[in-house]
Amino acid sequence: MTDDSTPISDGHSLEYRGFRFELRAEPVPGGYQPIVVVVRTPADEEETQLPNDTEEIVYGTEAEATRHAEQQAMRWVHDRTGDAQAQF
């Protein structure tokens, strides 16, 4: 059994504190842009893409963009669960 606060990621999806995300690194001129989509929440809300938080920053590799997407998803959860302390 895993702790609900332990992130479980395979690089394309992330399960964290009852929330499930799909993660992508979309090719753009000059590199990759992270894309995060919420696909399940504890309240079963509908699928929603999170806004871009990189302010036009692109990453040199798909792996870097995917890692940023994971961090963005975890920050999003912390912002909504009352735990604003980043616990990465």
PDB file of N, CA and C in Angstrom:
ATOM      1  N   MET A   1       0.843  -1.175   0.000  1.00  0.00           N
ATOM      2  CA  MET A   1       0.000   0.000   0.000  1.00  0.00           C
ATOM      3  C   MET A   1       0.890   1.240   0.000  1.00  0.00           C
ATOM      4  N   THR A   2       0.568   2.227  -0.859  1.00  0.00           N
ATOM      5  CA  THR A   2       1.370   3.436  -0.901  1.00  0.00           C
ATOM      6  C   THR A   2       0.680   4.543  -0.136  1.00  0.00           C
ATOM      7  N   ASP A   3       1.480   5.444   0.389  1.00  0.00           N
ATOM      8  CA  ASP A   3       0.977   6.621   1.082  1.00  0.00           C
ATOM      9  C   ASP A   3       0.327   7.533   0.054  1.00  0.00           C
ATOM     10  N   ASP A   4      -0.855   8.055   0.355  1.00  0.00           N
ATOM     11  CA  ASP A   4      -1.603   8.912  -0.565  1.00  0.00           C
ATOM     12  C   ASP A   4      -0.835  10.181  -0.922  1.00  0.00           C
ATOM     13  N   SER A   5       0.136  10.578  -0.090  1.00  0.00           N
ATOM     14  CA  SER A   5       0.888  11.798  -0.363  1.00  0.00           C
ATOM     15  C   SER A   5       2.134  11.523  -1.210  1.00  0.00           C
ATOM     16  N   THR A   6       2.432  10.268  -1.499  1.00  0.00           N
ATOM     17  CA  THR A   6       3.582   9.925  -2.314  1.00  0.00           C
ATOM     18  C   THR A   6       3.205   9.980  -3.780  1.00  0.00           C
ATOM     19  N   PRO A   7       3.872  10.836  -4.569  1.00  0.00           N
ATOM     20  CA  PRO A   7       3.533  10.908  -5.982  1.00  0.00           C
ATOM     21  C   PRO A   7       3.900   9.615  -6.705  1.00  0.00           C
ATOM     22  N   ILE A   8       3.023   9.178  -7.584  1.00  0.00           N
ATOM     23  CA  ILE A   8       3.274   8.011  -8.409  1.00  0.00           C
ATOM     24  C   ILE A   8       3.218   8.480  -9.852  1.00  0.00           C
ATOM     25  N   SER A   9       4.349   8.422 -10.552  1.00  0.00           N
ATOM     26  CA  SER A   9       4.407   8.931 -11.913  1.00  0.00           C
ATOM     27  C   SER A   9       5.109   7.934 -12.811  1.00  0.00           C
ATOM     28  N   ASP A  10       4.597   7.812 -14.040  1.00  0.00           N
ATOM     29  CA  ASP A  10       5.283   6.988 -15.033  1.00  0.00           C
ATOM     30  C   ASP A  10       5.827   7.864 -16.161  1.00  0.00           C
ATOM     31  N   GLY A  11       5.842   9.178 -15.944  1.00  0.00           N
ATOM     32  CA  GLY A  11       6.330  10.095 -16.949  1.00  0.00           C
ATOM     33  C   GLY A  11       5.254  10.635 -17.856  1.00  0.00           C
ATOM     34  N   HIS A  12       4.094   9.957 -17.909  1.00  0.00           N
ATOM     35  CA  HIS A  12       2.992  10.422 -18.750  1.00  0.00           C
ATOM     36  C   HIS A  12       1.722  10.660 -17.948  1.00  0.00           C
ATOM     37  N   SER A  13       1.698  10.132 -16.738  1.00  0.00           N
ATOM     38  CA  SER A  13       0.566  10.377 -15.851  1.00  0.00           C
ATOM     39  C   SER A  13       1.103  10.482 -14.432  1.00  0.00           C
ATOM     40  N   LEU A  14       0.302  11.113 -13.588  1.00  0.00           N
ATOM     41  CA  LEU A  14       0.707  11.322 -12.200  1.00  0.00           C
ATOM     42  C   LEU A  14      -0.510  11.141 -11.321  1.00  0.00           C
ATOM     43  N   GLU A  15      -0.369  10.360 -10.268  1.00  0.00           N
ATOM     44  CA  GLU A  15      -1.393  10.182  -9.248  1.00  0.00           C
ATOM     45  C   GLU A  15      -0.833  10.787  -7.971  1.00  0.00           C
ATOM     46  N   TYR A  16      -1.550  11.781  -7.419  1.00  0.00           N
ATOM     47  CA  TYR A  16      -1.027  12.480  -6.242  1.00  0.00           C
ATOM     48  C   TYR A  16      -2.171  12.950  -5.369  1.00  0.00           C
ATOM     49  N   ARG A  17      -2.203  12.462  -4.129  1.00  0.00           N
ATOM     50  CA  ARG A  17      -3.211  12.837  -3.132  1.00  0.00           C
ATOM     51  C   ARG A  17      -4.643  12.738  -3.649  1.00  0.00           C
ATOM     52  N   GLY A  18      -4.934  11.688  -4.385  1.00  0.00           N
ATOM     53  CA  GLY A  18      -6.290  11.458  -4.878  1.00  0.00           C
ATOM     54  C   GLY A  18      -6.592  12.137  -6.196  1.00  0.00           C
ATOM     55  N   PHE A  19      -5.651  12.897  -6.727  1.00  0.00           N
ATOM     56  CA  PHE A  19      -5.823  13.568  -8.006  1.00  0.00           C
ATOM     57  C   PHE A  19      -5.031  12.806  -9.070  1.00  0.00           C
ATOM     58  N   ARG A  20      -5.564  12.760 -10.273  1.00  0.00           N
ATOM     59  CA  ARG A  20      -4.859  12.101 -11.376  1.00  0.00           C
ATOM     60  C   ARG A  20      -4.671  13.112 -12.506  1.00  0.00           C
ATOM     61  N   PHE A  21      -3.456  13.130 -13.050  1.00  0.00           N
ATOM     62  CA  PHE A  21      -3.100  14.054 -14.118  1.00  0.00           C
ATOM     63  C   PHE A  21      -2.502  13.300 -15.295  1.00  0.00           C
ATOM     64  N   GLU A  22      -2.731  13.801 -16.479  1.00  0.00           N
ATOM     65  CA  GLU A  22      -2.016  13.358 -17.670  1.00  0.00           C
ATOM     66  C   GLU A  22      -0.998  14.436 -17.982  1.00  0.00           C
ATOM     67  N   LEU A  23       0.236  14.022 -18.260  1.00  0.00           N
ATOM     68  CA  LEU A  23       1.337  14.944 -18.494  1.00  0.00           C
ATOM     69  C   LEU A  23       1.850  14.775 -19.919  1.00  0.00           C
ATOM     70  N   ARG A  24       2.140  15.907 -20.568  1.00  0.00           N
ATOM     71  CA  ARG A  24       2.693  15.855 -21.924  1.00  0.00           C
ATOM     72  C   ARG A  24       3.784  16.909 -22.060  1.00  0.00           C
ATOM     73  N   ALA A  25       4.669  16.671 -22.983  1.00  0.00           N
ATOM     74  CA  ALA A  25       5.662  17.664 -23.388  1.00  0.00           C
ATOM     75  C   ALA A  25       5.392  17.913 -24.868  1.00  0.00           C
ATOM     76  N   GLU A  26       4.807  19.050 -25.157  1.00  0.00           N
ATOM     77  CA  GLU A  26       4.393  19.364 -26.519  1.00  0.00           C
ATOM     78  C   GLU A  26       5.524  20.070 -27.266  1.00  0.00           C
ATOM     79  N   PRO A  27       5.891  19.553 -28.445  1.00  0.00           N
ATOM     80  CA  PRO A  27       6.955  20.223 -29.212  1.00  0.00           C
ATOM     81  C   PRO A  27       6.516  21.621 -29.650  1.00  0.00           C
ATOM     82  N   VAL A  28       7.381  22.593 -29.441  1.00  0.00           N
ATOM     83  CA  VAL A  28       7.170  23.975 -29.872  1.00  0.00           C
ATOM     84  C   VAL A  28       8.500  24.449 -30.465  1.00  0.00           C
ATOM     85  N   PRO A  29       8.485  25.535 -31.220  1.00  0.00           N
ATOM     86  CA  PRO A  29       9.761  26.027 -31.759  1.00  0.00           C
ATOM     87  C   PRO A  29      10.788  26.252 -30.647  1.00  0.00           C
ATOM     88  N   GLY A  30      11.921  25.610 -30.765  1.00  0.00           N
ATOM     89  CA  GLY A  30      12.992  25.776 -29.786  1.00  0.00           C
ATOM     90  C   GLY A  30      13.001  24.779 -28.652  1.00  0.00           C
ATOM     91  N   GLY A  31      12.020  23.892 -28.567  1.00  0.00           N
ATOM     92  CA  GLY A  31      12.024  22.904 -27.487  1.00  0.00           C
ATOM     93  C   GLY A  31      10.675  22.289 -27.210  1.00  0.00           C
ATOM     94  N   TYR A  32      10.348  22.176 -25.923  1.00  0.00           N
ATOM     95  CA  TYR A  32       9.119  21.515 -25.476  1.00  0.00           C
ATOM     96  C   TYR A  32       8.420  22.359 -24.422  1.00  0.00           C
ATOM     97  N   GLN A  33       7.108  22.335 -24.468  1.00  0.00           N
ATOM     98  CA  GLN A  33       6.288  23.046 -23.476  1.00  0.00           C
ATOM     99  C   GLN A  33       5.529  22.008 -22.647  1.00  0.00           C
ATOM    100  N   PRO A  34       5.536  22.151 -21.303  1.00  0.00           N
ATOM    101  CA  PRO A  34       4.805  21.200 -20.462  1.00  0.00           C
ATOM    102  C   PRO A  34       3.296  21.438 -20.538  1.00  0.00           C
ATOM    103  N   ILE A  35       2.536  20.335 -20.597  1.00  0.00           N
ATOM    104  CA  ILE A  35       1.075  20.371 -20.614  1.00  0.00           C
ATOM    105  C   ILE A  35       0.582  19.465 -19.489  1.00  0.00           C
ATOM    106  N   VAL A  36      -0.334  19.984 -18.653  1.00  0.00           N
ATOM    107  CA  VAL A  36      -0.894  19.215 -17.536  1.00  0.00           C
ATOM    108  C   VAL A  36      -2.405  19.220 -17.665  1.00  0.00           C
ATOM    109  N   VAL A  37      -3.022  18.029 -17.629  1.00  0.00           N
ATOM    110  CA  VAL A  37      -4.470  17.901 -17.680  1.00  0.00           C
ATOM    111  C   VAL A  37      -4.937  17.140 -16.446  1.00  0.00           C
ATOM    112  N   VAL A  38      -5.855  17.741 -15.685  1.00  0.00           N
ATOM    113  CA  VAL A  38      -6.458  17.064 -14.539  1.00  0.00           C
ATOM    114  C   VAL A  38      -7.509  16.116 -15.101  1.00  0.00           C
ATOM    115  N   VAL A  39      -7.364  14.818 -14.858  1.00  0.00           N
ATOM    116  CA  VAL A  39      -8.347  13.862 -15.376  1.00  0.00           C
ATOM    117  C   VAL A  39      -9.243  13.286 -14.293  1.00  0.00           C
ATOM    118  N   ARG A  40      -8.828  13.401 -13.028  1.00  0.00           N
ATOM    119  CA  ARG A  40      -9.688  12.921 -11.945  1.00  0.00           C
ATOM    120  C   ARG A  40      -9.308  13.628 -10.665  1.00  0.00           C
ATOM    121  N   THR A  41     -10.326  14.017  -9.931  1.00  0.00           N
ATOM    122  CA  THR A  41     -10.127  14.613  -8.611  1.00  0.00           C
ATOM    123  C   THR A  41     -10.949  13.805  -7.612  1.00  0.00           C
ATOM    124  N   PRO A  42     -10.746  14.032  -6.325  1.00  0.00           N
ATOM    125  CA  PRO A  42     -11.571  13.324  -5.348  1.00  0.00           C
ATOM    126  C   PRO A  42     -13.068  13.590  -5.542  1.00  0.00           C
ATOM    127  N   ALA A  43     -13.436  14.705  -6.153  1.00  0.00           N
ATOM    128  CA  ALA A  43     -14.854  15.015  -6.398  1.00  0.00           C
ATOM    129  C   ALA A  43     -15.283  14.632  -7.813  1.00  0.00           C
ATOM    130  N   ASP A  44     -14.401  13.936  -8.562  1.00  0.00           N
ATOM    131  CA  ASP A  44     -14.697  13.507  -9.934  1.00  0.00           C
ATOM    132  C   ASP A  44     -15.103  14.651 -10.848  1.00  0.00           C
ATOM    133  N   GLU A  45     -14.392  15.772 -10.761  1.00  0.00           N
ATOM    134  CA  GLU A  45     -14.652  16.885 -11.663  1.00  0.00           C
ATOM    135  C   GLU A  45     -14.263  16.486 -13.084  1.00  0.00           C
ATOM    136  N   GLU A  46     -14.725  17.270 -14.050  1.00  0.00           N
ATOM    137  CA  GLU A  46     -14.411  16.943 -15.435  1.00  0.00           C
ATOM    138  C   GLU A  46     -12.959  17.273 -15.769  1.00  0.00           C
ATOM    139  N   GLU A  47     -12.481  16.700 -16.857  1.00  0.00           N
ATOM    140  CA  GLU A  47     -11.117  16.881 -17.315  1.00  0.00           C
ATOM    141  C   GLU A  47     -10.845  18.351 -17.636  1.00  0.00           C
ATOM    142  N   THR A  48      -9.731  18.866 -17.142  1.00  0.00           N
ATOM    143  CA  THR A  48      -9.392  20.274 -17.322  1.00  0.00           C
ATOM    144  C   THR A  48      -7.896  20.428 -17.538  1.00  0.00           C
ATOM    145  N   GLN A  49      -7.525  21.205 -18.554  1.00  0.00           N
ATOM    146  CA  GLN A  49      -6.110  21.500 -18.750  1.00  0.00           C
ATOM    147  C   GLN A  49      -5.724  22.678 -17.869  1.00  0.00           C
ATOM    148  N   LEU A  50      -4.618  22.533 -17.153  1.00  0.00           N
ATOM    149  CA  LEU A  50      -4.133  23.626 -16.320  1.00  0.00           C
ATOM    150  C   LEU A  50      -3.527  24.713 -17.209  1.00  0.00           C
ATOM    151  N   PRO A  51      -3.606  25.964 -16.776  1.00  0.00           N
ATOM    152  CA  PRO A  51      -3.006  27.041 -17.572  1.00  0.00           C
ATOM    153  C   PRO A  51      -1.488  26.914 -17.612  1.00  0.00           C
ATOM    154  N   ASN A  52      -0.923  27.388 -18.687  1.00  0.00           N
ATOM    155  CA  ASN A  52       0.530  27.391 -18.835  1.00  0.00           C
ATOM    156  C   ASN A  52       1.138  28.284 -17.764  1.00  0.00           C
ATOM    157  N   ASP A  53       2.075  27.766 -16.993  1.00  0.00           N
ATOM    158  CA  ASP A  53       2.704  28.573 -15.945  1.00  0.00           C
ATOM    159  C   ASP A  53       4.172  28.856 -16.234  1.00  0.00           C
ATOM    160  N   THR A  54       4.609  28.624 -17.458  1.00  0.00           N
ATOM    161  CA  THR A  54       6.028  28.803 -17.776  1.00  0.00           C
ATOM    162  C   THR A  54       6.333  30.157 -18.400  1.00  0.00           C
ATOM    163  N   GLU A  55       5.325  30.975 -18.675  1.00  0.00           N
ATOM    164  CA  GLU A  55       5.515  32.305 -19.257  1.00  0.00           C
ATOM    165  C   GLU A  55       6.426  32.252 -20.475  1.00  0.00           C
ATOM    166  N   GLU A  56       6.057  31.422 -21.419  1.00  0.00           N
ATOM    167  CA  GLU A  56       6.757  31.302 -22.704  1.00  0.00           C
ATOM    168  C   GLU A  56       8.142  30.678 -22.604  1.00  0.00           C
ATOM    169  N   ILE A  57       8.471  30.082 -21.470  1.00  0.00           N
ATOM    170  CA  ILE A  57       9.730  29.346 -21.348  1.00  0.00           C
ATOM    171  C   ILE A  57       9.543  28.004 -22.030  1.00  0.00           C
ATOM    172  N   VAL A  58      10.525  27.594 -22.805  1.00  0.00           N
ATOM    173  CA  VAL A  58      10.493  26.259 -23.380  1.00  0.00           C
ATOM    174  C   VAL A  58      11.672  25.476 -22.817  1.00  0.00           C
ATOM    175  N   TYR A  59      11.503  24.168 -22.737  1.00  0.00           N
ATOM    176  CA  TYR A  59      12.530  23.288 -22.200  1.00  0.00           C
ATOM    177  C   TYR A  59      13.243  22.589 -23.343  1.00  0.00           C
ATOM    178  N   GLY A  60      14.527  22.352 -23.152  1.00  0.00           N
ATOM    179  CA  GLY A  60      15.351  21.764 -24.200  1.00  0.00           C
ATOM    180  C   GLY A  60      15.056  20.311 -24.490  1.00  0.00           C
ATOM    181  N   THR A  61      14.527  19.593 -23.487  1.00  0.00           N
ATOM    182  CA  THR A  61      14.232  18.172 -23.700  1.00  0.00           C
ATOM    183  C   THR A  61      12.817  17.849 -23.244  1.00  0.00           C
ATOM    184  N   GLU A  62      12.302  16.775 -23.773  1.00  0.00           N
ATOM    185  CA  GLU A  62      10.978  16.298 -23.373  1.00  0.00           C
ATOM    186  C   GLU A  62      10.962  15.934 -21.896  1.00  0.00           C
ATOM    187  N   ALA A  63      12.044  15.343 -21.404  1.00  0.00           N
ATOM    188  CA  ALA A  63      12.122  14.944 -19.991  1.00  0.00           C
ATOM    189  C   ALA A  63      12.044  16.157 -19.061  1.00  0.00           C
ATOM    190  N   GLU A  64      12.733  17.252 -19.414  1.00  0.00           N
ATOM    191  CA  GLU A  64      12.681  18.461 -18.586  1.00  0.00           C
ATOM    192  C   GLU A  64      11.270  19.047 -18.540  1.00  0.00           C
ATOM    193  N   ALA A  65      10.607  19.078 -19.688  1.00  0.00           N
ATOM    194  CA  ALA A  65       9.245  19.611 -19.741  1.00  0.00           C
ATOM    195  C   ALA A  65       8.287  18.727 -18.950  1.00  0.00           C
ATOM    196  N   THR A  66       8.463  17.416 -19.025  1.00  0.00           N
ATOM    197  CA  THR A  66       7.608  16.495 -18.278  1.00  0.00           C
ATOM    198  C   THR A  66       7.832  16.661 -16.776  1.00  0.00           C
ATOM    199  N   ARG A  67       9.059  16.848 -16.356  1.00  0.00           N
ATOM    200  CA  ARG A  67       9.343  17.065 -14.931  1.00  0.00           C
ATOM    201  C   ARG A  67       8.691  18.352 -14.442  1.00  0.00           C
ATOM    202  N   HIS A  68       8.733  19.404 -15.252  1.00  0.00           N
ATOM    203  CA  HIS A  68       8.060  20.645 -14.875  1.00  0.00           C
ATOM    204  C   HIS A  68       6.558  20.404 -14.747  1.00  0.00           C
ATOM    205  N   ALA A  69       5.990  19.623 -15.670  1.00  0.00           N
ATOM    206  CA  ALA A  69       4.559  19.315 -15.621  1.00  0.00           C
ATOM    207  C   ALA A  69       4.208  18.599 -14.315  1.00  0.00           C
ATOM    208  N   GLU A  70       5.054  17.659 -13.877  1.00  0.00           N
ATOM    209  CA  GLU A  70       4.827  16.976 -12.592  1.00  0.00           C
ATOM    210  C   GLU A  70       4.819  17.972 -11.442  1.00  0.00           C
ATOM    211  N   GLN A  71       5.795  18.875 -11.429  1.00  0.00           N
ATOM    212  CA  GLN A  71       5.879  19.866 -10.353  1.00  0.00           C
ATOM    213  C   GLN A  71       4.676  20.807 -10.369  1.00  0.00           C
ATOM    214  N   GLN A  72       4.243  21.212 -11.560  1.00  0.00           N
ATOM    215  CA  GLN A  72       3.074  22.082 -11.662  1.00  0.00           C
ATOM    216  C   GLN A  72       1.835  21.383 -11.111  1.00  0.00           C
ATOM    217  N   ALA A  73       1.661  20.102 -11.433  1.00  0.00           N
ATOM    218  CA  ALA A  73       0.504  19.348 -10.951  1.00  0.00           C
ATOM    219  C   ALA A  73       0.520  19.263  -9.419  1.00  0.00           C
ATOM    220  N   MET A  74       1.681  18.984  -8.838  1.00  0.00           N
ATOM    221  CA  MET A  74       1.763  18.884  -7.383  1.00  0.00           C
ATOM    222  C   MET A  74       1.501  20.235  -6.715  1.00  0.00           C
ATOM    223  N   ARG A  75       1.999  21.333  -7.297  1.00  0.00           N
ATOM    224  CA  ARG A  75       1.708  22.669  -6.749  1.00  0.00           C
ATOM    225  C   ARG A  75       0.209  22.948  -6.807  1.00  0.00           C
ATOM    226  N   TRP A  76      -0.437  22.547  -7.898  1.00  0.00           N
ATOM    227  CA  TRP A  76      -1.874  22.753  -8.078  1.00  0.00           C
ATOM    228  C   TRP A  76      -2.647  22.041  -6.959  1.00  0.00           C
ATOM    229  N   VAL A  77      -2.241  20.806  -6.647  1.00  0.00           N
ATOM    230  CA  VAL A  77      -2.891  20.060  -5.562  1.00  0.00           C
ATOM    231  C   VAL A  77      -2.693  20.778  -4.237  1.00  0.00           C
ATOM    232  N   HIS A  78      -1.479  21.188  -3.937  1.00  0.00           N
ATOM    233  CA  HIS A  78      -1.202  21.872  -2.671  1.00  0.00           C
ATOM    234  C   HIS A  78      -2.017  23.154  -2.550  1.00  0.00           C
ATOM    235  N   ASP A  79      -2.161  23.885  -3.642  1.00  0.00           N
ATOM    236  CA  ASP A  79      -2.955  25.120  -3.621  1.00  0.00           C
ATOM    237  C   ASP A  79      -4.420  24.849  -3.295  1.00  0.00           C
ATOM    238  N   ARG A  80      -4.935  23.677  -3.650  1.00  0.00           N
ATOM    239  CA  ARG A  80      -6.350  23.363  -3.459  1.00  0.00           C
ATOM    240  C   ARG A  80      -6.641  22.542  -2.212  1.00  0.00           C
ATOM    241  N   THR A  81      -5.606  22.038  -1.579  1.00  0.00           N
ATOM    242  CA  THR A  81      -5.831  21.222  -0.378  1.00  0.00           C
ATOM    243  C   THR A  81      -5.425  21.955   0.889  1.00  0.00           C
ATOM    244  N   GLY A  82      -5.105  23.244   0.766  1.00  0.00           N
ATOM    245  CA  GLY A  82      -4.753  24.029   1.936  1.00  0.00           C
ATOM    246  C   GLY A  82      -3.344  23.814   2.437  1.00  0.00           C
ATOM    247  N   ASP A  83      -2.539  23.065   1.692  1.00  0.00           N
ATOM    248  CA  ASP A  83      -1.151  22.825   2.080  1.00  0.00           C
ATOM    249  C   ASP A  83      -0.250  23.557   1.099  1.00  0.00           C
ATOM    250  N   ALA A  84      -0.075  24.852   1.316  1.00  0.00           N
ATOM    251  CA  ALA A  84       0.715  25.659   0.392  1.00  0.00           C
ATOM    252  C   ALA A  84       2.201  25.414   0.524  1.00  0.00           C
ATOM    253  N   GLN A  85       2.622  24.639   1.512  1.00  0.00           N
ATOM    254  CA  GLN A  85       4.035  24.310   1.637  1.00  0.00           C
ATOM    255  C   GLN A  85       4.393  23.285   0.574  1.00  0.00           C
ATOM    256  N   ALA A  86       5.310  23.630  -0.285  1.00  0.00           N
ATOM    257  CA  ALA A  86       5.716  22.715  -1.366  1.00  0.00           C
ATOM    258  C   ALA A  86       6.426  21.515  -0.758  1.00  0.00           C
ATOM    259  N   GLN A  87       5.852  20.368  -0.916  1.00  0.00           N
ATOM    260  CA  GLN A  87       6.431  19.129  -0.372  1.00  0.00           C
ATOM    261  C   GLN A  87       6.816  18.218  -1.525  1.00  0.00           C
ATOM    262  N   PHE A  88       7.913  18.524  -2.175  1.00  0.00           N
ATOM    263  CA  PHE A  88       8.333  17.720  -3.326  1.00  0.00           C
ATOM    264  C   PHE A  88       9.345  16.713  -2.903  1.00  0.00           C
TER     265      PHE A  88
END
